[in-house]
Amino acid sequence: MKLEIKLKSFDAYLIEDSAKKIVTLAKSEKAEISGPIPLPTRKEIITILRSVHVNKKSREQFESRTHKRLIILNNVSETLADKAKRLELPAGVQISIKSVTKQ
């Protein structure tokens, strides 16, 4: 069995810690690990007017970055898949696990 684990977070430090946690779990179960592979960071910039009428040229910009990582685990046992699904990660990290069976 093969697992593809995608992590998303606004905080780069949280996502790195979560990726390390998953890698140590996989190493303890002796699975083959590819990653963590950094995926492109999504950068969203929002521009807001500071004042509506008088100072129209005065604007303020805010930015949010979404960091993503991909971890691929090969030769995964059923116990490792269950442990990965029940893994406690910090708040602010979104995890999606996709299992691919070999044919």
Coordinates of N, CA and C in Angstrom, one line a residue:
M1 N 0.8 -1.2 0.0 CA 0.0 0.0 0.0 C 0.9 1.2 0.0
K2 N 0.4 2.3 -0.6 CA 1.1 3.6 -0.7 C 0.2 4.7 -0.1
L3 N 0.8 5.6 0.7 CA 0.1 6.7 1.3 C 0.7 8.0 0.7
E4 N -0.2 8.9 0.3 CA 0.2 10.3 -0.1 C -0.4 11.2 1.0
I5 N 0.5 11.9 1.7 CA 0.1 12.8 2.8 C 0.4 14.2 2.3
K6 N -0.6 15.1 2.3 CA -0.4 16.5 2.0 C -0.7 17.3 3.2
L7 N 0.2 18.2 3.5 CA 0.1 19.2 4.6 C -0.1 20.6 4.1
K8 N -1.0 21.4 4.8 CA -1.1 22.8 4.4 C -1.1 23.6 5.7
S9 N -0.5 24.8 5.7 CA -0.5 25.6 6.8 C -0.1 27.0 6.4
F10 N -0.5 28.0 7.3 CA -0.1 29.4 7.1 C 1.2 29.6 7.7
D11 N 1.6 28.8 8.7 CA 2.9 29.0 9.4 C 3.9 27.9 8.9
A12 N 5.1 28.4 8.5 CA 6.1 27.5 7.9 C 6.7 26.6 9.0
Y13 N 6.8 27.1 10.2 CA 7.4 26.4 11.3 C 6.5 25.2 11.7
L14 N 5.2 25.5 11.8 CA 4.3 24.4 12.2 C 4.3 23.3 11.2
I15 N 4.4 23.6 9.9 CA 4.3 22.6 8.9 C 5.6 21.8 8.9
E16 N 6.7 22.4 9.2 CA 8.0 21.6 9.2 C 8.0 20.7 10.4
D17 N 7.5 21.1 11.6 CA 7.4 20.2 12.7 C 6.5 19.1 12.5
S18 N 5.4 19.3 11.8 CA 4.4 18.3 11.5 C 5.0 17.3 10.5
A19 N 5.7 17.7 9.6 CA 6.4 16.8 8.6 C 7.4 16.0 9.3
K20 N 8.2 16.5 10.2 CA 9.2 15.8 11.0 C 8.5 14.7 11.8
K21 N 7.3 15.0 12.4 CA 6.6 14.1 13.2 C 6.1 12.9 12.4
I22 N 5.6 13.1 11.2 CA 5.2 12.1 10.3 C 6.4 11.2 9.8
V23 N 7.5 11.8 9.5 CA 8.7 11.1 9.0 C 9.2 10.2 10.1
T24 N 9.3 10.7 11.4 CA 9.7 9.8 12.5 C 8.8 8.7 12.7
L25 N 7.5 8.9 12.6 CA 6.5 7.8 12.7 C 6.7 6.8 11.6
A26 N 7.0 7.2 10.4 CA 7.2 6.3 9.3 C 8.5 5.5 9.5
K27 N 9.5 6.2 10.0 CA 10.8 5.5 10.2 C 10.7 4.4 11.3
S28 N 9.9 4.7 12.3 CA 9.8 3.7 13.3 C 9.0 2.5 12.9
E29 N 8.2 2.6 11.8 CA 7.4 1.5 11.3 C 8.2 0.9 10.1
K30 N 9.4 1.4 9.7 CA 10.2 0.9 8.6 C 9.5 1.0 7.3
A31 N 8.9 2.1 7.0 CA 8.3 2.3 5.6 C 9.3 3.2 4.8
E32 N 9.2 3.0 3.5 CA 10.0 3.8 2.6 C 9.4 5.2 2.5
I33 N 10.3 6.3 2.6 CA 9.8 7.6 2.7 C 10.3 8.4 1.5
S34 N 9.5 9.2 0.8 CA 9.9 10.2 -0.1 C 9.4 11.5 0.3
G35 N 10.3 12.4 0.7 CA 9.8 13.7 1.1 C 10.3 14.1 2.5
P36 N 9.9 15.1 3.1 CA 8.8 16.0 2.7 C 9.2 16.9 1.4
I37 N 8.4 16.9 0.4 CA 8.6 17.6 -0.8 C 7.9 18.9 -0.7
P38 N 8.6 20.1 -0.7 CA 7.9 21.4 -0.7 C 7.2 21.7 -2.0
L39 N 5.9 21.9 -1.9 CA 5.1 22.3 -3.0 C 5.0 23.8 -3.1
P40 N 4.7 24.4 -4.3 CA 4.7 25.8 -4.4 C 3.8 26.5 -3.3
T41 N 4.3 27.6 -2.8 CA 3.6 28.4 -1.8 C 2.7 29.3 -2.4
R42 N 1.4 29.3 -2.0 CA 0.4 30.2 -2.5 C 0.4 31.5 -1.8
K43 N 0.6 32.6 -2.5 CA 0.7 33.9 -1.9 C -0.5 34.7 -2.3
E44 N -1.3 35.2 -1.4 CA -2.5 36.0 -1.7 C -2.3 37.4 -1.1
I45 N -2.4 38.4 -1.9 CA -2.2 39.8 -1.5 C -3.6 40.5 -1.6
I46 N -4.0 41.1 -0.5 CA -5.2 41.9 -0.5 C -4.9 43.4 -0.3
T47 N -5.5 44.2 -1.1 CA -5.3 45.7 -1.0 C -6.6 46.3 -0.5
I48 N -6.5 47.1 0.5 CA -7.6 47.8 1.1 C -7.4 49.3 1.2
L49 N -8.4 50.1 0.9 CA -8.3 51.5 1.0 C -8.3 51.9 2.4
R50 N -7.4 52.8 2.8 CA -7.4 53.3 4.2 C -8.5 54.3 4.5
S51 N -8.7 55.1 3.5 CA -9.8 56.1 3.7 C -10.7 56.1 2.4
V52 N -11.9 56.2 2.5 CA -12.8 56.0 1.4 C -12.8 57.2 0.4
H53 N -13.0 58.4 0.9 CA -13.2 59.6 0.0 C -11.9 60.4 -0.2
V54 N -11.4 61.0 0.9 CA -10.4 62.0 0.8 C -9.0 61.4 0.3
N55 N -8.5 60.4 1.0 CA -7.2 59.9 0.7 C -7.3 58.6 -0.1
K56 N -7.8 58.7 -1.3 CA -8.1 57.5 -2.1 C -6.8 56.8 -2.5
K57 N -5.7 57.5 -2.6 CA -4.4 56.9 -3.0 C -3.7 56.2 -1.8
S58 N -4.2 56.4 -0.6 CA -3.6 55.8 0.5 C -4.2 54.4 0.7
R59 N -3.4 53.4 0.5 CA -3.9 52.0 0.6 C -3.0 51.2 1.5
E60 N -3.5 50.1 1.9 CA -2.8 49.1 2.8 C -2.9 47.8 2.2
Q61 N -1.8 47.0 2.2 CA -1.7 45.7 1.6 C -1.5 44.6 2.7
F62 N -2.2 43.5 2.6 CA -2.0 42.4 3.5 C -1.7 41.2 2.7
E63 N -1.0 40.3 3.3 CA -0.5 39.1 2.5 C -0.7 37.8 3.4
S64 N -1.2 36.8 2.8 CA -1.2 35.5 3.5 C -0.6 34.4 2.6
R65 N 0.3 33.6 3.2 CA 1.0 32.6 2.4 C 0.5 31.2 2.9
T66 N 0.3 30.3 2.0 CA -0.1 29.0 2.3 C 1.0 28.0 1.9
H67 N 1.7 27.5 2.9 CA 2.8 26.5 2.7 C 2.2 25.1 2.6
K68 N 2.8 24.3 1.6 CA 2.4 23.0 1.4 C 3.5 22.0 1.4
R69 N 3.3 20.8 1.9 CA 4.3 19.7 1.8 C 3.6 18.5 1.4
L70 N 4.4 17.6 0.7 CA 3.9 16.3 0.2 C 4.9 15.3 0.7
I71 N 4.3 14.2 1.4 CA 5.1 13.1 1.9 C 4.5 11.8 1.3
I72 N 5.3 11.0 0.6 CA 4.9 9.8 0.0 C 5.5 8.6 0.8
L73 N 4.7 7.7 1.3 CA 5.1 6.5 2.0 C 4.8 5.3 1.2
N74 N 5.8 4.5 1.0 CA 5.7 3.2 0.3 C 5.8 2.0 1.2
N75 N 5.3 0.9 0.8 CA 5.3 -0.3 1.7 C 4.8 -0.1 3.1
V76 N 3.6 0.5 3.1 CA 2.9 0.8 4.4 C 2.1 -0.3 4.9
S77 N 2.2 -0.6 6.2 CA 1.3 -1.6 6.8 C 0.0 -1.0 7.2
E78 N -0.9 -1.8 7.5 CA -2.2 -1.3 8.0 C -2.1 -0.6 9.3
T79 N -1.2 -1.0 10.2 CA -1.1 -0.3 11.5 C -0.5 1.1 11.3
L80 N 0.4 1.3 10.4 CA 1.0 2.6 10.1 C -0.1 3.5 9.5
A81 N -0.9 3.0 8.6 CA -2.0 3.8 8.0 C -3.0 4.2 9.1
D82 N -3.3 3.4 10.0 CA -4.2 3.8 11.1 C -3.5 4.8 12.0
K83 N -2.2 4.6 12.3 CA -1.5 5.6 13.2 C -1.4 6.9 12.5
A84 N -1.2 7.0 11.2 CA -1.1 8.2 10.4 C -2.5 9.0 10.5
K85 N -3.6 8.2 10.4 CA -4.9 8.9 10.4 C -5.2 9.4 11.7
R86 N -4.7 8.8 12.8 CA -5.0 9.3 14.2 C -3.9 10.2 14.8
L87 N -3.0 10.6 13.9 CA -1.8 11.4 14.4 C -2.3 12.8 14.9
E88 N -1.8 13.2 16.1 CA -2.2 14.5 16.6 C -1.2 15.5 16.1
L89 N -1.7 16.5 15.3 CA -1.0 17.6 14.8 C -1.4 18.9 15.4
P90 N -0.5 19.9 15.4 CA -0.9 21.2 16.0 C -2.1 21.9 15.3
A91 N -2.8 22.7 16.0 CA -3.8 23.5 15.3 C -3.2 24.4 14.3
G92 N -3.9 24.5 13.2 CA -3.4 25.4 12.1 C -2.7 24.6 11.0
V93 N -2.7 23.2 11.1 CA -2.1 22.4 10.1 C -3.2 21.5 9.6
Q94 N -3.5 21.6 8.2 CA -4.5 20.7 7.6 C -3.8 19.5 7.0
I95 N -4.3 18.3 7.2 CA -3.7 17.1 6.7 C -4.7 16.4 5.8
S96 N -4.3 15.9 4.7 CA -5.1 15.0 3.8 C -4.3 13.8 3.5
I97 N -4.9 12.6 3.7 CA -4.2 11.4 3.5 C -5.0 10.6 2.4
K98 N -4.2 10.2 1.4 CA -4.8 9.5 0.2 C -4.1 8.2 0.1
S99 N -4.8 7.1 0.2 CA -4.2 5.7 0.1 C -4.3 5.2 -1.3
V100 N -3.2 4.7 -1.9 CA -3.2 4.2 -3.2 C -2.7 2.8 -3.1
T101 N -3.5 1.8 -3.6 CA -3.2 0.4 -3.6 C -2.4 0.1 -4.8
K102 N -1.4 -0.7 -4.7 CA -0.6 -1.1 -5.8 C -1.3 -2.2 -6.6
Q103 N -1.2 -2.2 -7.9 CA -1.8 -3.2 -8.7 C -0.8 -4.0 -9.5

